[in-house]
Coordinates of C-alpha atoms and ligand atoms in Angstrom, one line a residue:
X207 CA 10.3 -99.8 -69.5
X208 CA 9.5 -96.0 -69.1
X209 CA 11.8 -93.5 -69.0
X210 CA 12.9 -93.5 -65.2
X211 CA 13.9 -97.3 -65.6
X212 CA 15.3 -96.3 -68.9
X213 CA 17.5 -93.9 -67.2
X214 CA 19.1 -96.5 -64.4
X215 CA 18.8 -99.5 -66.5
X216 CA 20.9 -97.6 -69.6
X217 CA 23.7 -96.4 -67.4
X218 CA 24.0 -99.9 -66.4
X219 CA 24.6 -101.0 -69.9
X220 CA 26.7 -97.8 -70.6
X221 CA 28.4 -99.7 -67.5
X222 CA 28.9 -103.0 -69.3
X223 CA 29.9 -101.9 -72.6
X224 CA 33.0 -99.9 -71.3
X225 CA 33.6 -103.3 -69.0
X226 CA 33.4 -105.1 -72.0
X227 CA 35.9 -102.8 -73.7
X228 CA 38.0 -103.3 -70.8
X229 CA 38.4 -107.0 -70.5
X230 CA 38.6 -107.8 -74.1
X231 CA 42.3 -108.8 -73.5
X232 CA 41.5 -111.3 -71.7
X233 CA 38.9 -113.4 -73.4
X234 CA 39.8 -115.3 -76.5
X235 CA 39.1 -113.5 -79.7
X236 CA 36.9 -116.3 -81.6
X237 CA 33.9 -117.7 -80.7
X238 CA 34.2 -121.3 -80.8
X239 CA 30.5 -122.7 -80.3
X240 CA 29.1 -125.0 -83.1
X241 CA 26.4 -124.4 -85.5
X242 CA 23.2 -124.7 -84.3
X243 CA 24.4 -124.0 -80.4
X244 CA 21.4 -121.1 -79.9
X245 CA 18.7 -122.9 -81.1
X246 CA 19.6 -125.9 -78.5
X247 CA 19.4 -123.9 -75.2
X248 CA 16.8 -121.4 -76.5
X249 CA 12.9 -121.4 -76.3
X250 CA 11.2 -121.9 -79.3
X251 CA 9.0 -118.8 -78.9
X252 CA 8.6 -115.5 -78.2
X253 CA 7.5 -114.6 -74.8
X254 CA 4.0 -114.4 -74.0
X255 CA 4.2 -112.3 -71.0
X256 CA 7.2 -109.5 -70.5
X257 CA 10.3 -110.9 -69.0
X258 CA 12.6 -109.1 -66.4
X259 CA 15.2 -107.0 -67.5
X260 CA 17.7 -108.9 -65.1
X261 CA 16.8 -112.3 -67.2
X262 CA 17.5 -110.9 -70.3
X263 CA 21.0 -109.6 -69.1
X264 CA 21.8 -112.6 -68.0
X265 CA 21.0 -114.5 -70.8
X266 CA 23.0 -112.1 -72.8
X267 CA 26.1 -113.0 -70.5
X268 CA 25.8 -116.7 -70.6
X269 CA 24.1 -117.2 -74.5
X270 CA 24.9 -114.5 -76.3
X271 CA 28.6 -114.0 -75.3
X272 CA 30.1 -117.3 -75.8
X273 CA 28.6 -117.1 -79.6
X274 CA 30.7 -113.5 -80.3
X275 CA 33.6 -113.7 -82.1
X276 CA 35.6 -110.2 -80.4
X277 CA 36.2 -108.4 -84.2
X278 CA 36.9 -105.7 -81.1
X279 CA 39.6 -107.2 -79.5
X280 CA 43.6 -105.8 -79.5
X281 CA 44.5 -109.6 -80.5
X282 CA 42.0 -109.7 -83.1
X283 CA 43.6 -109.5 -87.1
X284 CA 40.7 -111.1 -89.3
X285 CA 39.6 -110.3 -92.6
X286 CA 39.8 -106.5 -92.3
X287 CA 39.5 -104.8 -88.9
X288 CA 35.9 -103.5 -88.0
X289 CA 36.6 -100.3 -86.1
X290 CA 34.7 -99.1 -83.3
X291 CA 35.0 -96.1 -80.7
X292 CA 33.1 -94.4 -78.0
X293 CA 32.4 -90.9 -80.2
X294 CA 30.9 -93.3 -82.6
X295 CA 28.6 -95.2 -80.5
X296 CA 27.5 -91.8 -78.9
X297 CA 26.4 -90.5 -82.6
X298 CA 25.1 -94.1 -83.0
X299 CA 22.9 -93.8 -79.5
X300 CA 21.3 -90.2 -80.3
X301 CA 20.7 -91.6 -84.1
X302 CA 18.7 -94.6 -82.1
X303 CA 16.8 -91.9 -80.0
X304 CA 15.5 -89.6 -82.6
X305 CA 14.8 -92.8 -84.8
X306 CA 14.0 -90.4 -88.0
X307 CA 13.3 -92.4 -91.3
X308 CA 15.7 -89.6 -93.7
X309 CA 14.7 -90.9 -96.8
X310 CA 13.9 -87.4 -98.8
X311 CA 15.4 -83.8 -97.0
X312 CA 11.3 -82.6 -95.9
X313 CA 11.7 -86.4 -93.3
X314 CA 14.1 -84.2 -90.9
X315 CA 16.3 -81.6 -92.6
X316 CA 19.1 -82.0 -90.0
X317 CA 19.6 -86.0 -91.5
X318 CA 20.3 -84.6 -94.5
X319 CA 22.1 -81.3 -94.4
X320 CA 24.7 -83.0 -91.8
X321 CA 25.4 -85.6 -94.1
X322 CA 25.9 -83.4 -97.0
X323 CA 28.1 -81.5 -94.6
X324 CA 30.2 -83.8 -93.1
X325 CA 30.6 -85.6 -96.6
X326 CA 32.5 -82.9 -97.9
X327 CA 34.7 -82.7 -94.4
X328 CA 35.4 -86.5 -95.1
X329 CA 35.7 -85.4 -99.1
X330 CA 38.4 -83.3 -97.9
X331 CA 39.9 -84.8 -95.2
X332 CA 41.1 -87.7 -98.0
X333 CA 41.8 -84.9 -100.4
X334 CA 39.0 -85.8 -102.7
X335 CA 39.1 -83.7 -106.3
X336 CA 36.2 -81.0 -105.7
X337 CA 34.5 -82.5 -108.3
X338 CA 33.2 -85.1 -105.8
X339 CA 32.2 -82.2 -102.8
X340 CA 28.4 -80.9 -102.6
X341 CA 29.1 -77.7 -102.2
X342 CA 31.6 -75.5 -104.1
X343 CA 34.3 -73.4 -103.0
X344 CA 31.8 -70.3 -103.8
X345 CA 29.5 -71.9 -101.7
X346 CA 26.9 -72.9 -104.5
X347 CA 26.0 -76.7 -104.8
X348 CA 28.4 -78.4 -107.4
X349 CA 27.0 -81.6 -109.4
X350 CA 29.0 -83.9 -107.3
X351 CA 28.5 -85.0 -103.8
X352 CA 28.6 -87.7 -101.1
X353 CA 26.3 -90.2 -99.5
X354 CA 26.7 -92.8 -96.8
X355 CA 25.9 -96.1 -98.0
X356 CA 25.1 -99.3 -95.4
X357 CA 28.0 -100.9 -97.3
X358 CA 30.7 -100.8 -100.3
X359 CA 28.1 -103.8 -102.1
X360 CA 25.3 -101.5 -101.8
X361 CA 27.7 -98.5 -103.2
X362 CA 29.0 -101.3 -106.2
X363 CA 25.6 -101.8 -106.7
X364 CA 24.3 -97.9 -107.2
X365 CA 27.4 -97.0 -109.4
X366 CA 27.0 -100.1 -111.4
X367 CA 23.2 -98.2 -111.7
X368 CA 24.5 -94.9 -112.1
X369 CA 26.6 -96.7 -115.2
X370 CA 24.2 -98.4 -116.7
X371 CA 21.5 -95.3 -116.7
X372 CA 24.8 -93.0 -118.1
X373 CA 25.5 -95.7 -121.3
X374 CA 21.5 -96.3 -121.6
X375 CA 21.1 -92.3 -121.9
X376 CA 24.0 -91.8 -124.4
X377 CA 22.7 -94.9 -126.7
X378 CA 19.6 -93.2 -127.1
X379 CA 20.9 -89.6 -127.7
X380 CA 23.0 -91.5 -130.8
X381 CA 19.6 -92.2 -131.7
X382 CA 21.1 -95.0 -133.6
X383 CA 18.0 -97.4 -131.9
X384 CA 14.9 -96.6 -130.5
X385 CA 14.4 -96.2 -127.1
X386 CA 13.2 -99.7 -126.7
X387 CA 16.0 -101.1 -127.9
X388 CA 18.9 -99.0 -126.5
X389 CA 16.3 -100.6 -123.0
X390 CA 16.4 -103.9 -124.4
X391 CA 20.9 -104.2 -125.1
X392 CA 21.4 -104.4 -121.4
X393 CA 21.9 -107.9 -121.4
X394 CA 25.0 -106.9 -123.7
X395 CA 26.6 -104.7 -121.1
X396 CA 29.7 -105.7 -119.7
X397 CA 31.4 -104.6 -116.4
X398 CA 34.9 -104.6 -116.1
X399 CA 36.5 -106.3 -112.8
X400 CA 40.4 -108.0 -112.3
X401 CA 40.3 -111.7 -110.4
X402 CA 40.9 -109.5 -106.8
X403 CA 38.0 -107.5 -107.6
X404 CA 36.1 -108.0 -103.9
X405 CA 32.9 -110.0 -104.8
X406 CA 30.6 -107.2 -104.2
X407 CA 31.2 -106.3 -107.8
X408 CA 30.1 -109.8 -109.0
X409 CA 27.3 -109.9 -107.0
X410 CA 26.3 -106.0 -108.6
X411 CA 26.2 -107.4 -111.7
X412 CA 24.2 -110.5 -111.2
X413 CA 22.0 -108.3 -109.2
X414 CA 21.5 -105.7 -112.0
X415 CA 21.5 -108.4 -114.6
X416 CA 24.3 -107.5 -116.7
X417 CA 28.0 -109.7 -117.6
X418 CA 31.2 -109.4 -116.0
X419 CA 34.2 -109.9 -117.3
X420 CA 37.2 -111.4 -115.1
X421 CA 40.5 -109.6 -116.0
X422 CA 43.6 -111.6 -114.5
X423 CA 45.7 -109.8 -112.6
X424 CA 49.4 -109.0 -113.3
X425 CA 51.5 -110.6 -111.0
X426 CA 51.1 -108.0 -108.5
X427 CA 48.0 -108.3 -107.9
X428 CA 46.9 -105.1 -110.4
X429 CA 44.7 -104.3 -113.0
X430 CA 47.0 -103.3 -115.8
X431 CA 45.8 -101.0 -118.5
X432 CA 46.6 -103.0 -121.3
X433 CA 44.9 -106.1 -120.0
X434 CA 41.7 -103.8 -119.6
X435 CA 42.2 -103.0 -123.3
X436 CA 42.6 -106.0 -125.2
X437 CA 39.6 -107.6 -123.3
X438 CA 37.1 -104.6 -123.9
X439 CA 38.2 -105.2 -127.8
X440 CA 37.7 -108.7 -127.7
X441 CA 34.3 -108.0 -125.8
X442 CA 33.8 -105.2 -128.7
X443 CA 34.6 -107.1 -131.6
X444 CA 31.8 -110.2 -130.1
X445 CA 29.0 -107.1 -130.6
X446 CA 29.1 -106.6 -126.0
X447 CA 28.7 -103.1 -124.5
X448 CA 31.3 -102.4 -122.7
X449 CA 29.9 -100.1 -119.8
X450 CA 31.2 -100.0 -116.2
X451 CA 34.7 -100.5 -115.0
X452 CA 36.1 -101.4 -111.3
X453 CA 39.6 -100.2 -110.3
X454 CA 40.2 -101.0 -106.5
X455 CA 42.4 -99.1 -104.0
X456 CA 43.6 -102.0 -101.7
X457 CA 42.2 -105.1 -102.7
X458 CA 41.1 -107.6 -99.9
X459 CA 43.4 -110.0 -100.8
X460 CA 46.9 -108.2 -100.5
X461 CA 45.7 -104.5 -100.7
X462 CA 47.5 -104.0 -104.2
X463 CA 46.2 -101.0 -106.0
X464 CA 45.3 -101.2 -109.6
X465 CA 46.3 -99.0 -112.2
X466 CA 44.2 -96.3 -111.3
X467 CA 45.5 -93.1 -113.5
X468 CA 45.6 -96.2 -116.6
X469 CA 42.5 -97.3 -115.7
X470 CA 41.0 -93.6 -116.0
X471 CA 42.6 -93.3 -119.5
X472 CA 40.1 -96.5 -120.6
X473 CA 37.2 -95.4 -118.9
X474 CA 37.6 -92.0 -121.0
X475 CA 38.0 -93.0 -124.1
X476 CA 35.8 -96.2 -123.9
X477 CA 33.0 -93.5 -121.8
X478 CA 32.5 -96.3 -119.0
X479 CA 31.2 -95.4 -115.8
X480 CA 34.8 -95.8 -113.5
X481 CA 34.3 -96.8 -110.5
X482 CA 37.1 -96.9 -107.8
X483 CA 36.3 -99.4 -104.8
X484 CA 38.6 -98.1 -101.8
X485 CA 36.7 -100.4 -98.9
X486 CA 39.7 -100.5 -97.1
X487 CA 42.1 -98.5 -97.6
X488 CA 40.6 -95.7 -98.5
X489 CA 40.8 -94.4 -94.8
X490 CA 44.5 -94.3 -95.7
X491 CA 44.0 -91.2 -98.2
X492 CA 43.4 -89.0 -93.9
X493 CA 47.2 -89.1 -94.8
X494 CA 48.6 -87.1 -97.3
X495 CA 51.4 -89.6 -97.9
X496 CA 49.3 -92.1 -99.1
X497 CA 47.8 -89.4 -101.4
X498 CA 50.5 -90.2 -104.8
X499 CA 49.5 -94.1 -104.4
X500 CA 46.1 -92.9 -105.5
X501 CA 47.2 -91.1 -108.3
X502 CA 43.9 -91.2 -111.0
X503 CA 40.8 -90.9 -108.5
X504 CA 40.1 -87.3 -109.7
X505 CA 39.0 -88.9 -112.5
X506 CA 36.9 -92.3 -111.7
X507 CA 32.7 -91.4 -111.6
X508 CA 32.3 -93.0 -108.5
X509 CA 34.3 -93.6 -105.2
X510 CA 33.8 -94.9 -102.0
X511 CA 35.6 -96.6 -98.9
X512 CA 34.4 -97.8 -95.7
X513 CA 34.5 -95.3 -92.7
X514 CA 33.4 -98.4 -90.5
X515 CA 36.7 -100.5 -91.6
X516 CA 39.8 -98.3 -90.4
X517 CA 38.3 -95.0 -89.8
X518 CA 36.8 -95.2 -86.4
X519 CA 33.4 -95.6 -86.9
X520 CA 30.9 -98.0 -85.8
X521 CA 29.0 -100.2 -88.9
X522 CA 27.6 -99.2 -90.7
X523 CA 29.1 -96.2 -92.5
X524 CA 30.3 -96.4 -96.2
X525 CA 30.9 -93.3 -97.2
X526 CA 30.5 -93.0 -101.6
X527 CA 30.9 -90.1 -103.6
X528 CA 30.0 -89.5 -107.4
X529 CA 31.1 -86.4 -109.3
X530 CA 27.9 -86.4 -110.8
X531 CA 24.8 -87.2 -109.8
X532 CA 22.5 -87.0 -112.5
X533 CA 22.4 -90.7 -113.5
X534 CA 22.4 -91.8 -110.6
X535 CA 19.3 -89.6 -109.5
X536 CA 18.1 -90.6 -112.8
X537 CA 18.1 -94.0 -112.4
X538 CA 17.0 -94.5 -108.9
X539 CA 14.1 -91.5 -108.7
X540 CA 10.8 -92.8 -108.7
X541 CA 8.3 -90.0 -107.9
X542 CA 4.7 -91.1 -105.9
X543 CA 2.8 -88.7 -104.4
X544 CA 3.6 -89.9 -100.4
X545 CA 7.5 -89.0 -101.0
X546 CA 6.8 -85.5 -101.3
X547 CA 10.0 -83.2 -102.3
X548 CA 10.3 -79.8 -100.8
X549 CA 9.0 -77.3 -103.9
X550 CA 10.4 -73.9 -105.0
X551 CA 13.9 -73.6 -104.4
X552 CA 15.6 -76.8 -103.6
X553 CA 19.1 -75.8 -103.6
X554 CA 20.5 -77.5 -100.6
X555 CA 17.9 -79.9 -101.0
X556 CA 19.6 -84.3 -101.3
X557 CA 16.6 -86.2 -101.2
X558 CA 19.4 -89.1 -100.8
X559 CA 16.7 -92.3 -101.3
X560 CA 17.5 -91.1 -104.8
X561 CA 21.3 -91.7 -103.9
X562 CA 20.5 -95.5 -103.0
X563 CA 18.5 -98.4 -103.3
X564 CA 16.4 -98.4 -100.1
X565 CA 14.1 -96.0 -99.3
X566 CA 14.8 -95.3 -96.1
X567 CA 17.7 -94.7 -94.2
X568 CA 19.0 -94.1 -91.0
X569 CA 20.8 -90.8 -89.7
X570 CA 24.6 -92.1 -90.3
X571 CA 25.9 -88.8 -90.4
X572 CA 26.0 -88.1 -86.9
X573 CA 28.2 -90.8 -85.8
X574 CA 30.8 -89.6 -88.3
X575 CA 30.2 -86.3 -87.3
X576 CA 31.3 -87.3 -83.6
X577 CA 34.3 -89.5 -84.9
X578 CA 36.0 -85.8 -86.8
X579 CA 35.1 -84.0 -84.3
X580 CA 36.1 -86.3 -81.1
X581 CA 39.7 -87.5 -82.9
X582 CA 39.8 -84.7 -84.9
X583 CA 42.1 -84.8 -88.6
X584 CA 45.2 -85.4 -86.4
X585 CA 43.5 -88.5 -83.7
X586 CA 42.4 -90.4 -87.1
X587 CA 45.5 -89.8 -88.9
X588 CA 47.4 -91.3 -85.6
X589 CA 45.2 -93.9 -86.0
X590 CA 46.1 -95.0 -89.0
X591 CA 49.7 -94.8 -89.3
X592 CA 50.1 -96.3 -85.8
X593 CA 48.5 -99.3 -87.7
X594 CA 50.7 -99.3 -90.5
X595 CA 53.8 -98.8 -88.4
X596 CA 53.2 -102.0 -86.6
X597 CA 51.9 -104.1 -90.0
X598 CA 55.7 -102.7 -91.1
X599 CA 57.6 -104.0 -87.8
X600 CA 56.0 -107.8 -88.1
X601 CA 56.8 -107.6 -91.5
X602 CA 60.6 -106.6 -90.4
X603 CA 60.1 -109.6 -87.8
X604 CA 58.8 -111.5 -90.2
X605 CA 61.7 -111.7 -92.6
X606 CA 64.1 -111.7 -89.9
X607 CA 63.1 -114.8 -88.9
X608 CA 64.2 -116.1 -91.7
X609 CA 60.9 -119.0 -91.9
X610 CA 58.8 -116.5 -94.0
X611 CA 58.3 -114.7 -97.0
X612 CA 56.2 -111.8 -97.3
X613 CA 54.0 -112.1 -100.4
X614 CA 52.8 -108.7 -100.7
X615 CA 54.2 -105.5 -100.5
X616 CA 53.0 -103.7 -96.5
X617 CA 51.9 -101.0 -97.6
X618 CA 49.1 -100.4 -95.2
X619 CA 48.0 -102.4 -92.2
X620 CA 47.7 -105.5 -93.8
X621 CA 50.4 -108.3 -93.8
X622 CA 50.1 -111.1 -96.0
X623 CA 53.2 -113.7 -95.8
X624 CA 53.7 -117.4 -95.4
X625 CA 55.8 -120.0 -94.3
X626 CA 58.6 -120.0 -97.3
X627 CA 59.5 -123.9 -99.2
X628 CA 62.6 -124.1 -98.0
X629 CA 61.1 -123.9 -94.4
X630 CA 58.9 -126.3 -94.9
X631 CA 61.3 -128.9 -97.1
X632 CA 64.9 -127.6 -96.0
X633 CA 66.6 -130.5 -97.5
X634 CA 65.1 -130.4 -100.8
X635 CA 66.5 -128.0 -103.7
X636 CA 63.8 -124.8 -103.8
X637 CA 62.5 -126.1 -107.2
X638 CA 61.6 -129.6 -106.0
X639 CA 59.2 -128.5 -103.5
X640 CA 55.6 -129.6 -103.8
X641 CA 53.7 -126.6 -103.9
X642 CA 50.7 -128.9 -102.4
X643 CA 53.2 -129.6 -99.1
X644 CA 54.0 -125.9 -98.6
X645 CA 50.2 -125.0 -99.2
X646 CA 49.2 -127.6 -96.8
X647 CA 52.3 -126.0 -93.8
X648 CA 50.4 -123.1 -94.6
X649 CA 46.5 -123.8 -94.1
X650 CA 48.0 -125.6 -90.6
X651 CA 49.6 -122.6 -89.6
X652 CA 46.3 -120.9 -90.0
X653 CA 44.3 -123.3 -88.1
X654 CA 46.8 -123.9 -85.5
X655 CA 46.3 -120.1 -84.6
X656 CA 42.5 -120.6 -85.0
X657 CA 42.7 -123.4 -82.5
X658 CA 45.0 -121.6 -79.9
X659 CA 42.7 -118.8 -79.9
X660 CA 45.1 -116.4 -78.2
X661 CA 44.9 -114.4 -81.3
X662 CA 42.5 -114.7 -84.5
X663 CA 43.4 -114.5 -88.4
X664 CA 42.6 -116.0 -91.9
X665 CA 44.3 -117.3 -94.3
X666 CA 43.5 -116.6 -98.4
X667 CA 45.2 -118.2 -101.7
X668 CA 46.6 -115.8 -104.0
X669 CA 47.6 -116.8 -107.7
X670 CA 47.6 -120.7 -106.3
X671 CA 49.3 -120.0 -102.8
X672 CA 47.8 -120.6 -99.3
X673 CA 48.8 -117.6 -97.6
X674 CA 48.1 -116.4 -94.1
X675 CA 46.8 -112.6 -93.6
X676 CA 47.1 -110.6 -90.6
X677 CA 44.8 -107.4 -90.7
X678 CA 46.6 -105.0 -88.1
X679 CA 43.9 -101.8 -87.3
X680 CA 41.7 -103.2 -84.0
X681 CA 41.0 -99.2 -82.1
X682 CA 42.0 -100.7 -79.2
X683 CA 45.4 -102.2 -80.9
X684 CA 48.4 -101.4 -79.5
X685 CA 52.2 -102.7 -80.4
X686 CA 52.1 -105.5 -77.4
X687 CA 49.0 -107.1 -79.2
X688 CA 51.4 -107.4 -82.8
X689 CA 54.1 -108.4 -80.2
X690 CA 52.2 -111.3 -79.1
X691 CA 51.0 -112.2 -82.5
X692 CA 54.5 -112.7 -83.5
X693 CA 55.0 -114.8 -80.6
X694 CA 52.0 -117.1 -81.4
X695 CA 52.7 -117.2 -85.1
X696 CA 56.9 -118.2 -84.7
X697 CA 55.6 -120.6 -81.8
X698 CA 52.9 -122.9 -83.8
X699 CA 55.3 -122.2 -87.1
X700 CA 57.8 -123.6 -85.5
X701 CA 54.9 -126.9 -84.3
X702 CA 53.8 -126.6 -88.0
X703 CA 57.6 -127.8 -89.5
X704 CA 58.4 -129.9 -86.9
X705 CA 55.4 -132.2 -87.7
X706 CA 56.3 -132.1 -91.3
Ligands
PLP1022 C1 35.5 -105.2 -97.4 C2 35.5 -104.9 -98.8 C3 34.3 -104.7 -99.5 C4 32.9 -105.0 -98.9 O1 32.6 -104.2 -97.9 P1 31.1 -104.2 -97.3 O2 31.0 -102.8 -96.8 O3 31.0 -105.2 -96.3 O4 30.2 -104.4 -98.5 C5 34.4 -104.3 -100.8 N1 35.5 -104.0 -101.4 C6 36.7 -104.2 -100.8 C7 38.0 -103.9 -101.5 C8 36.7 -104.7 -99.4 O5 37.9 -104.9 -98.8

């Protein structure tokens, strides 16, 4: 393919995508081929000779497609909603043509400095504390900044890092052991998460090699200050190192917020690295009403949410920010002469393979660059609160109905409810119920919508309930898709009891 058929052949894809975008009404939301489906009507090797373009596209219609589940669609509400849009995927495309490898600021200085600059926008379009902004309000470089991360793991992972390098470095100025054993306690470190930690910050640990410790939540969902307490004494008392703490803002399950500003108060006096995991709802904080529900942020280490969840932006694009970088440029620097460093004055200078854990990386920055500058503050905040409006109304619907109960607070776009026991029983006295028969009405509700496949959700158990979650933020959802989500959910409710 040179660059004449490039030309024709990539308008005609330009073509199909916005077709694709177009139709996606009309096709169901989840893929419904079985495992193993590819490998049947596929050949077992690569191509010896090139194949056609036309071939290809065709396969891509009649293999490819049926094995998609639409995370795209208005009508779809899974896990949490995967936002996409056209000023993304043009900052995607030109990131694909210059194909620069960014890892240190000499690679391609435009990689870096746009990232350091639109960092700070994003930094202050969520009304970060300055401490987390690159550059200061005199315009010199503060200690803090931000760096786009593939995912929220991979950001768990580098504060968990950052953490460990920042107790490591203050056990050895105490110069109460030697070097090699301050190295040598890490198996005695303990990170801090609640039960609806997201896993990310399990799989950190066993990835760093250090313990966790599995606070329960209170029964909202949170992590409660006093809870984090009497476990890091207990932990204290067995000889542990307490090092490394997780508050989340919106956890997966229900979206509850932990007790951030309490939280804060334990990290300072215990000195843990404080961590604030904000995947979701993070893109919330565009609007300054969400701001007070984040109270305590100024002061966590690390934070980070996921531009590529609500925020209009094509994965991958998790946007972290530390207030200071040191350990974690500390912890990750590993100098060899083939990664040279710009000498002289480096001010300006983020060699960001020290900000993660591969070395290279891939020019991110420009597809959030398009996003803020194509919606602009006021297109993303619309975004979101459209969302949250309509999570609100089938919540109002919800209740109104009269079947339901809604088992955690809307506060965002997520709605998590189920089918209440004395819908399922109505004959039975509340407190007779078998939890196991209302969990059961529950997991059939969610597969019932699986298997009608008008519109897609999951279900999750929280504190011992089956539960049903729909995630409302698709870019292309509008109130009419919610609309006919309540329809299908009353509809195969109302199958659900009657089979009972
Ligand atoms: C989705 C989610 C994550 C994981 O996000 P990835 O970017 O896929 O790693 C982490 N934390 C929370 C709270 C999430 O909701």
């Amino acid at each position: 393919m040179d660059a004449s058929e490039f030309r024709k052949r990539g308008k005609e894809v330009i073509d199909a995508i916005a077709d694709y975008y177009e139709s996606l009404d009309q096709i169901p939301p989840m893929s419904t081929v079985k495992p193993g489906y590819l490998y049947k009507i596929m050949p077992h090797e690569a191509p010896e000779e090139p194949e056609s373009f036309d071939d290809i596209q065709d396969d891509l219609q009649k293999k490819i497609m049926p094995g998609i589940t639409h995370w795209q669609s208005g009508n779809f509400f899974g896990w949490f909603p995967s936002n996409s849009s056209f000023p993304a995927m043009i900052g995607d495309m030109y990131s694909t043509m210059f194909d620069v490898v960014g890892f240190n600021w000499i690679c391609s200085p435009a990689v870096t400095e746009l990232e350091t600059v639109v960092m700070d926008w994003l930094g202050k379009l969520i009304g970060l504390d300055k401490r987390f902004l690159s550059i200061k309000e005199d315009g010199t470089e503060g200690e803090g900044g931000g760096v786009i991360q593939g995912s929220a793991s991979e950001a768990h992972i580098v504060a968990m890092i950052a953490g460990r390098e920042m107790v490591l470095e203050r056990i050895k100025a105490d110069g109460q052991v030697s070097d090699d054993e301050a190295s040598s306690m890490c198996h005695k470190f303990v990170a801090y998460f609640s039960d609806q930690t997201h896993s990310s910050g399990q799989k950190a640990a066993n990835i760093i090699g250090c313990r966790t410790r599995i606070i329960e939540s209170d029964k909202d969902f949170r992590l409660s200050k006093r809870s984090l307490v009497a476990a890091i004494e207990e932990d204290k008392n067995a000889g542990l190192v307490p090092f490394f703490v997780c508050g989340t803002f919106g956890t997966t399950n229900t979206t509850a917020i932990d007790d951030l500003a309490g939280i804060a108060d334990v990290a300072e006096s215990e000195r843990l690295w404080y961590h604030i995991d904000a995947a979701y709802a993070g893109a919330a904080l565009t609007c300054p009403e969400f701001r007070p529900l984040a109270a305590g942020i100024e002061r966590a280490d690390s934070f980070n949410f996921n531009a590529h969840k609500w925020m209009l932006t094509n994965f991958d694009c998790s946007a972290m920010w530390v207030a200071d970088s040191k350990h974690l440029v500390n912890a990750l620097s590993i100098h060899r002469e083939y990664l040279p460093r710009v000498k002289g004055d480096t001010s300006f200078v983020k060699d960001y393979r020290d900000w993660q854990a591969p070395l290279g990386r891939r020019f991110r920055a420009l597809k959030l660059w398009y996003v803020m500058r194509m919606f602009g503050a006021s297109g993303i905040r619309a975004h979101i609160r459209s969302h949250v409006k309509q999570a609100k109304w089938l919540e109002d619907k919800l209740i109104e109905d009269g079947r339901f109960e809604i088992m955690a607070p809307v506060v965002f776009g997520l709605v998590v409810f189920r089918i209440k026991p004395s819908a399922v029983c109505p004959y039975d006295d509340y407190e007779d119920v078998d939890p196991n028969v209302v969990n059961k009405a529950n997991t059939d509700l969610v597969k019932a919508i699986q298997a009608d496949n008008r519109v897609f959700l999951v279900g999750t158990k929280i504190k011992g309930n089956d539960v049903v979650r729909a995630a409302i933020g698709s870019t292309i959802g509008k109130q009419e898709h919610v609309e006919n989500l309540l329809e299908v959910v009353l509809q195969l409710t109302s199958n659900v009891v009657n089979s009972i």
